[in-house]
CSV table of C-alpha atoms in Angstrom, one decimal:
chain,number,residue,atom,x,y,z
A,919,ALA,CA,7.1,-16.8,-2.5
A,920,GLN,CA,8.0,-13.4,-0.8
A,921,ARG,CA,5.6,-12.9,2.2
A,922,VAL,CA,5.2,-10.2,4.7
A,923,THR,CA,2.9,-11.8,7.9
A,924,GLN,CA,1.3,-9.4,10.6
A,925,PRO,CA,-0.3,-11.5,13.2
A,926,GLU,CA,-2.7,-8.9,14.6
A,927,LYS,CA,-5.6,-7.5,12.5
A,928,LEU,CA,-6.3,-5.2,15.5
A,929,LEU,CA,-4.3,-3.8,18.2
A,930,SER,CA,-5.9,-1.7,20.8
A,931,VAL,CA,-3.6,0.2,24.0
A,932,PHE,CA,-4.6,2.6,25.8
A,933,LYS,CA,-3.1,5.9,25.8
A,934,GLY,CA,0.8,6.2,27.0
A,935,ALA,CA,1.4,2.4,27.0
A,936,PRO,CA,4.0,1.1,24.9
A,937,VAL,CA,2.9,-0.5,21.4
A,938,GLU,CA,4.9,-2.8,19.2
A,939,LEU,CA,3.2,-4.1,15.9
A,940,LYS,CA,4.8,-7.4,14.8
A,941,CYS,CA,5.9,-7.5,10.9
A,942,ASN,CA,7.6,-10.9,9.8
A,943,TYR,CA,8.7,-11.7,6.5
A,944,SER,CA,10.0,-14.5,3.9
A,945,TYR,CA,13.5,-14.3,3.6
A,946,SER,CA,14.8,-14.0,0.4
A,947,GLY,CA,17.5,-12.5,-0.9
A,948,SER,CA,18.3,-8.9,0.8
A,949,PRO,CA,15.1,-6.9,0.7
A,950,GLU,CA,14.3,-3.6,1.9
A,951,LEU,CA,11.7,-3.3,4.9
A,952,PHE,CA,9.2,-0.6,5.6
A,953,TRP,CA,6.2,0.7,7.4
A,954,TYR,CA,3.6,2.8,5.9
A,955,VAL,CA,0.9,4.0,8.3
A,956,GLN,CA,-2.8,5.0,6.8
A,957,TYR,CA,-4.7,7.7,8.9
A,958,SER,CA,-8.3,7.6,8.3
A,959,ARG,CA,-9.7,7.5,4.8
A,960,GLN,CA,-6.4,9.0,3.5
A,961,ARG,CA,-3.3,7.9,1.8
A,962,LEU,CA,-0.7,5.7,2.8
A,963,GLN,CA,2.6,7.2,3.7
A,964,LEU,CA,6.0,6.0,4.5
A,965,LEU,CA,6.7,6.0,8.1
A,966,LEU,CA,9.9,4.1,8.2
A,967,ARG,CA,12.3,2.3,6.0
A,968,HIS,CA,14.7,0.2,7.9
A,969,ILE,CA,18.1,1.6,6.2
A,970,SER,CA,17.3,4.5,6.8
A,971,ARG,CA,17.3,3.8,10.9
A,972,GLU,CA,15.4,6.9,11.7
A,973,SER,CA,12.4,7.5,14.6
A,974,ILE,CA,9.5,9.1,13.0
A,975,LYS,CA,6.9,10.2,15.6
A,976,GLY,CA,8.4,8.3,17.9
A,977,PHE,CA,8.6,5.0,16.2
A,978,THR,CA,11.4,2.9,15.7
A,979,ALA,CA,11.9,-0.4,13.7
A,980,ASP,CA,14.8,-2.8,14.1
A,981,LEU,CA,15.3,-5.5,11.5
A,982,ASN,CA,16.2,-9.0,12.7
A,983,LYS,CA,17.7,-10.6,9.8
A,984,GLY,CA,17.9,-13.8,12.5
A,985,GLU,CA,14.2,-13.6,13.3
A,986,THR,CA,13.1,-12.3,9.9
A,987,SER,CA,11.3,-9.7,11.6
A,988,PHE,CA,10.7,-6.1,11.5
A,989,HIS,CA,8.8,-5.3,14.3
A,990,LEU,CA,7.3,-1.4,14.7
A,991,LYS,CA,7.7,0.2,18.4
A,992,LYS,CA,6.7,3.4,20.4
A,993,PRO,CA,7.2,3.8,23.6
A,994,PHE,CA,4.3,5.8,24.8
A,995,ALA,CA,1.1,5.4,22.6
A,996,GLN,CA,-0.9,8.9,21.7
A,997,GLU,CA,-4.6,8.7,20.4
A,998,GLU,CA,-3.2,10.5,17.4
A,999,ASP,CA,-1.2,7.2,16.4
A,1000,SER,CA,-4.3,5.6,15.7
A,1001,ALA,CA,-4.2,4.3,12.2
A,1002,MET,CA,-3.6,1.4,9.8
A,1003,TYR,CA,0.0,0.2,9.7
A,1004,TYR,CA,1.2,-1.8,6.9
A,1005,CYS,CA,4.6,-3.7,6.8
A,1006,ALA,CA,6.0,-4.2,3.6
A,1007,ARG,CA,9.2,-5.5,1.7
A,1008,PHE,CA,10.6,-4.7,-1.3
A,1009,ASN,CA,13.4,-6.2,-3.5
A,1010,TYR,CA,15.4,-4.3,-6.4
A,1011,GLY,CA,13.5,-5.4,-9.7
A,1012,GLN,CA,10.3,-7.3,-8.2
A,1013,ASN,CA,7.6,-5.2,-6.4
A,1014,PHE,CA,6.5,-4.3,-3.3
A,1015,VAL,CA,4.9,-6.9,-0.7
A,1016,PHE,CA,2.8,-5.7,1.8
A,1017,GLY,CA,1.1,-7.7,4.7
A,1018,PRO,CA,-2.5,-7.5,5.5
A,1019,GLY,CA,-1.8,-4.5,8.3
A,1020,THR,CA,-2.9,-3.8,11.8
A,1021,ARG,CA,-5.2,-1.5,12.9
A,1022,LEU,CA,-4.0,0.3,15.9
A,1023,SER,CA,-6.7,1.9,18.2
A,1024,VAL,CA,-4.9,4.0,21.1
A,1025,LEU,CA,-7.4,4.5,23.6
A,1026,PRO,CA,-7.7,7.6,25.7
B,220,ASP,CA,6.2,17.7,-7.5
B,221,ALA,CA,2.5,17.6,-6.5
B,222,GLY,CA,3.0,13.9,-5.6
B,223,VAL,CA,1.1,10.8,-7.6
B,224,ILE,CA,-2.5,12.5,-8.7
B,225,GLN,CA,-5.3,9.9,-9.1
B,226,SER,CA,-8.3,10.9,-10.8
B,227,PRO,CA,-12.1,10.8,-10.4
B,228,ARG,CA,-11.6,10.7,-6.6
B,229,HIS,CA,-14.9,9.2,-6.2
B,230,GLU,CA,-17.1,7.3,-8.6
B,231,VAL,CA,-20.3,5.8,-8.5
B,232,THR,CA,-21.7,3.7,-11.2
B,233,GLU,CA,-24.4,1.2,-12.2
B,234,MET,CA,-23.4,-2.1,-12.5
B,235,GLY,CA,-22.2,-3.5,-16.1
B,236,GLN,CA,-20.7,0.3,-16.8
B,237,GLU,CA,-17.3,0.8,-17.7
B,238,VAL,CA,-15.0,2.3,-15.6
B,239,THR,CA,-11.8,4.4,-15.7
B,240,LEU,CA,-9.4,5.2,-13.4
B,241,ARG,CA,-6.4,7.4,-14.3
B,242,CYS,CA,-2.9,8.1,-12.6
B,243,LYS,CA,0.1,10.6,-13.0
B,244,PRO,CA,3.3,9.3,-11.2
B,245,ILE,CA,5.8,11.4,-9.6
B,246,SER,CA,7.8,12.8,-12.6
B,247,GLY,CA,10.9,10.5,-12.9
B,248,HIS,CA,9.9,7.3,-11.1
B,249,ASP,CA,10.3,4.2,-12.9
B,250,TYR,CA,7.8,2.2,-10.9
B,251,LEU,CA,4.0,2.4,-11.4
B,252,PHE,CA,1.5,0.3,-9.0
B,253,TRP,CA,-1.8,-0.4,-8.9
B,254,TYR,CA,-3.4,-1.4,-5.7
B,255,ARG,CA,-6.7,-2.3,-4.6
B,256,GLN,CA,-8.0,-1.7,-1.1
B,257,THR,CA,-11.2,-3.3,0.4
B,258,MET,CA,-12.2,-3.9,4.3
B,259,MET,CA,-12.1,-8.1,3.6
B,260,ARG,CA,-9.1,-8.4,1.5
B,261,GLY,CA,-6.7,-5.3,2.6
B,262,LEU,CA,-4.2,-4.2,0.3
B,263,GLU,CA,-4.0,-5.8,-3.0
B,264,LEU,CA,-1.7,-5.5,-5.6
B,265,LEU,CA,-3.4,-5.5,-9.2
B,266,ILE,CA,-0.5,-4.7,-11.3
B,267,TYR,CA,3.2,-3.0,-11.9
B,268,PHE,CA,5.1,-1.4,-14.5
B,269,ASN,CA,8.3,-1.0,-15.0
B,270,ASN,CA,9.7,1.9,-17.3
B,271,ASN,CA,6.4,1.6,-18.7
B,272,VAL,CA,6.4,-2.0,-19.4
B,273,PRO,CA,3.7,-4.5,-17.5
B,274,ILE,CA,5.9,-6.9,-15.3
B,275,ASP,CA,3.5,-8.3,-13.1
B,276,ASP,CA,-0.3,-8.6,-13.8
B,277,SER,CA,-1.1,-11.8,-12.1
B,278,GLY,CA,-3.3,-10.0,-9.1
B,279,MET,CA,-5.3,-8.6,-11.8
B,280,PRO,CA,-9.1,-10.2,-10.9
B,281,GLU,CA,-9.8,-11.1,-14.3
B,282,ASP,CA,-10.6,-10.4,-18.0
B,283,ARG,CA,-12.8,-7.8,-17.0
B,284,PHE,CA,-9.9,-5.4,-15.8
B,285,SER,CA,-6.9,-4.1,-17.8
B,286,ALA,CA,-4.4,-1.9,-17.1
B,287,LYS,CA,-2.1,0.5,-19.3
B,288,MET,CA,0.7,2.8,-19.5
B,289,PRO,CA,1.2,4.6,-22.8
B,290,ASN,CA,3.9,6.6,-21.5
B,291,ALA,CA,5.8,7.6,-18.5
B,292,SER,CA,3.7,10.3,-16.9
B,293,PHE,CA,0.2,8.2,-17.5
B,294,SER,CA,-1.7,5.0,-16.8
B,295,THR,CA,-5.2,4.0,-16.7
B,296,LEU,CA,-7.0,1.3,-14.9
B,297,LYS,CA,-10.2,0.0,-16.6
B,298,ILE,CA,-13.0,-2.0,-15.5
B,299,GLN,CA,-15.2,-3.4,-18.4
B,300,PRO,CA,-18.4,-4.3,-17.4
B,301,SER,CA,-18.3,-3.1,-13.5
B,302,GLU,CA,-19.3,-5.6,-11.1
B,303,PRO,CA,-20.7,-4.3,-7.4
B,304,ARG,CA,-17.8,-6.5,-6.0
B,305,ASP,CA,-15.4,-4.2,-7.7
B,306,SER,CA,-16.4,-1.2,-5.1
B,307,ALA,CA,-13.1,-0.6,-3.7
B,308,VAL,CA,-10.4,2.2,-3.1
B,309,TYR,CA,-8.3,1.8,-5.8
B,310,PHE,CA,-4.8,3.1,-5.3
B,311,CYS,CA,-1.8,3.8,-7.6
B,312,ALA,CA,1.7,4.5,-6.2
B,313,SER,CA,5.1,5.6,-7.8
B,314,SER,CA,8.3,4.7,-7.2
B,315,PHE,CA,12.1,5.5,-7.9
B,316,GLY,CA,15.0,4.1,-5.8
B,317,GLY,CA,13.0,2.0,-3.3
B,318,GLU,CA,10.6,3.8,-1.8
B,319,LEU,CA,6.7,4.0,-2.9
B,320,PHE,CA,4.7,7.0,-3.1
B,321,PHE,CA,1.1,6.6,-2.9
B,322,GLY,CA,-1.9,8.9,-4.6
B,323,GLU,CA,-4.7,9.6,-2.5
B,324,GLY,CA,-6.9,7.0,-4.2
B,325,SER,CA,-10.0,6.3,-6.4
B,326,ARG,CA,-12.8,5.2,-4.6
B,327,LEU,CA,-15.2,3.4,-6.5
B,328,THR,CA,-18.9,2.3,-5.7
B,329,VAL,CA,-20.7,-0.1,-8.2
B,330,LEU,CA,-24.2,-0.3,-8.0
């Protein structure tokens, strides 16, 4: 079965510190990987998708097929980055599978 | 496009009542998903449709839950009868070409 794991339920860092949110996925075919962000009481929004190779709000994520990982990184966390982050995978013809999410708390 | 539109945004009802949640996907999207979000269980996929056809409903908790998509621009999720443990935020999302767009969610409270 397709799986996405995010080992940390909660991650707290101080403002200005680097942050890495971990994501691993089960290997199956050629999935697309995404990061979605949910700010307090809002809808989930797309943050990054691996095929676009963009940096959004200072965040980057590299797909490592050998380690089946898609970790999200930012060199200097900001307080406004505090949110829930979900890693997700998608295979065409199938559904989106989301990880359990990591709550990032950036402390002043 | 106004994005994925869900209604109602908030619903408070009593146990045993029927609840109907509605979703209008983004025009042209061929996939529609219903998710449930709770603190305890996170984001759970309930059911998804492709071109209005239900593809996988294995996430629907029990027979009290049903979902329909009569046409490409409308879907409903119905709970009958509702129970307090159904209290959650229900998200609808639509997709085309691999990117998922979420609605604002319907917050359901069953007393």
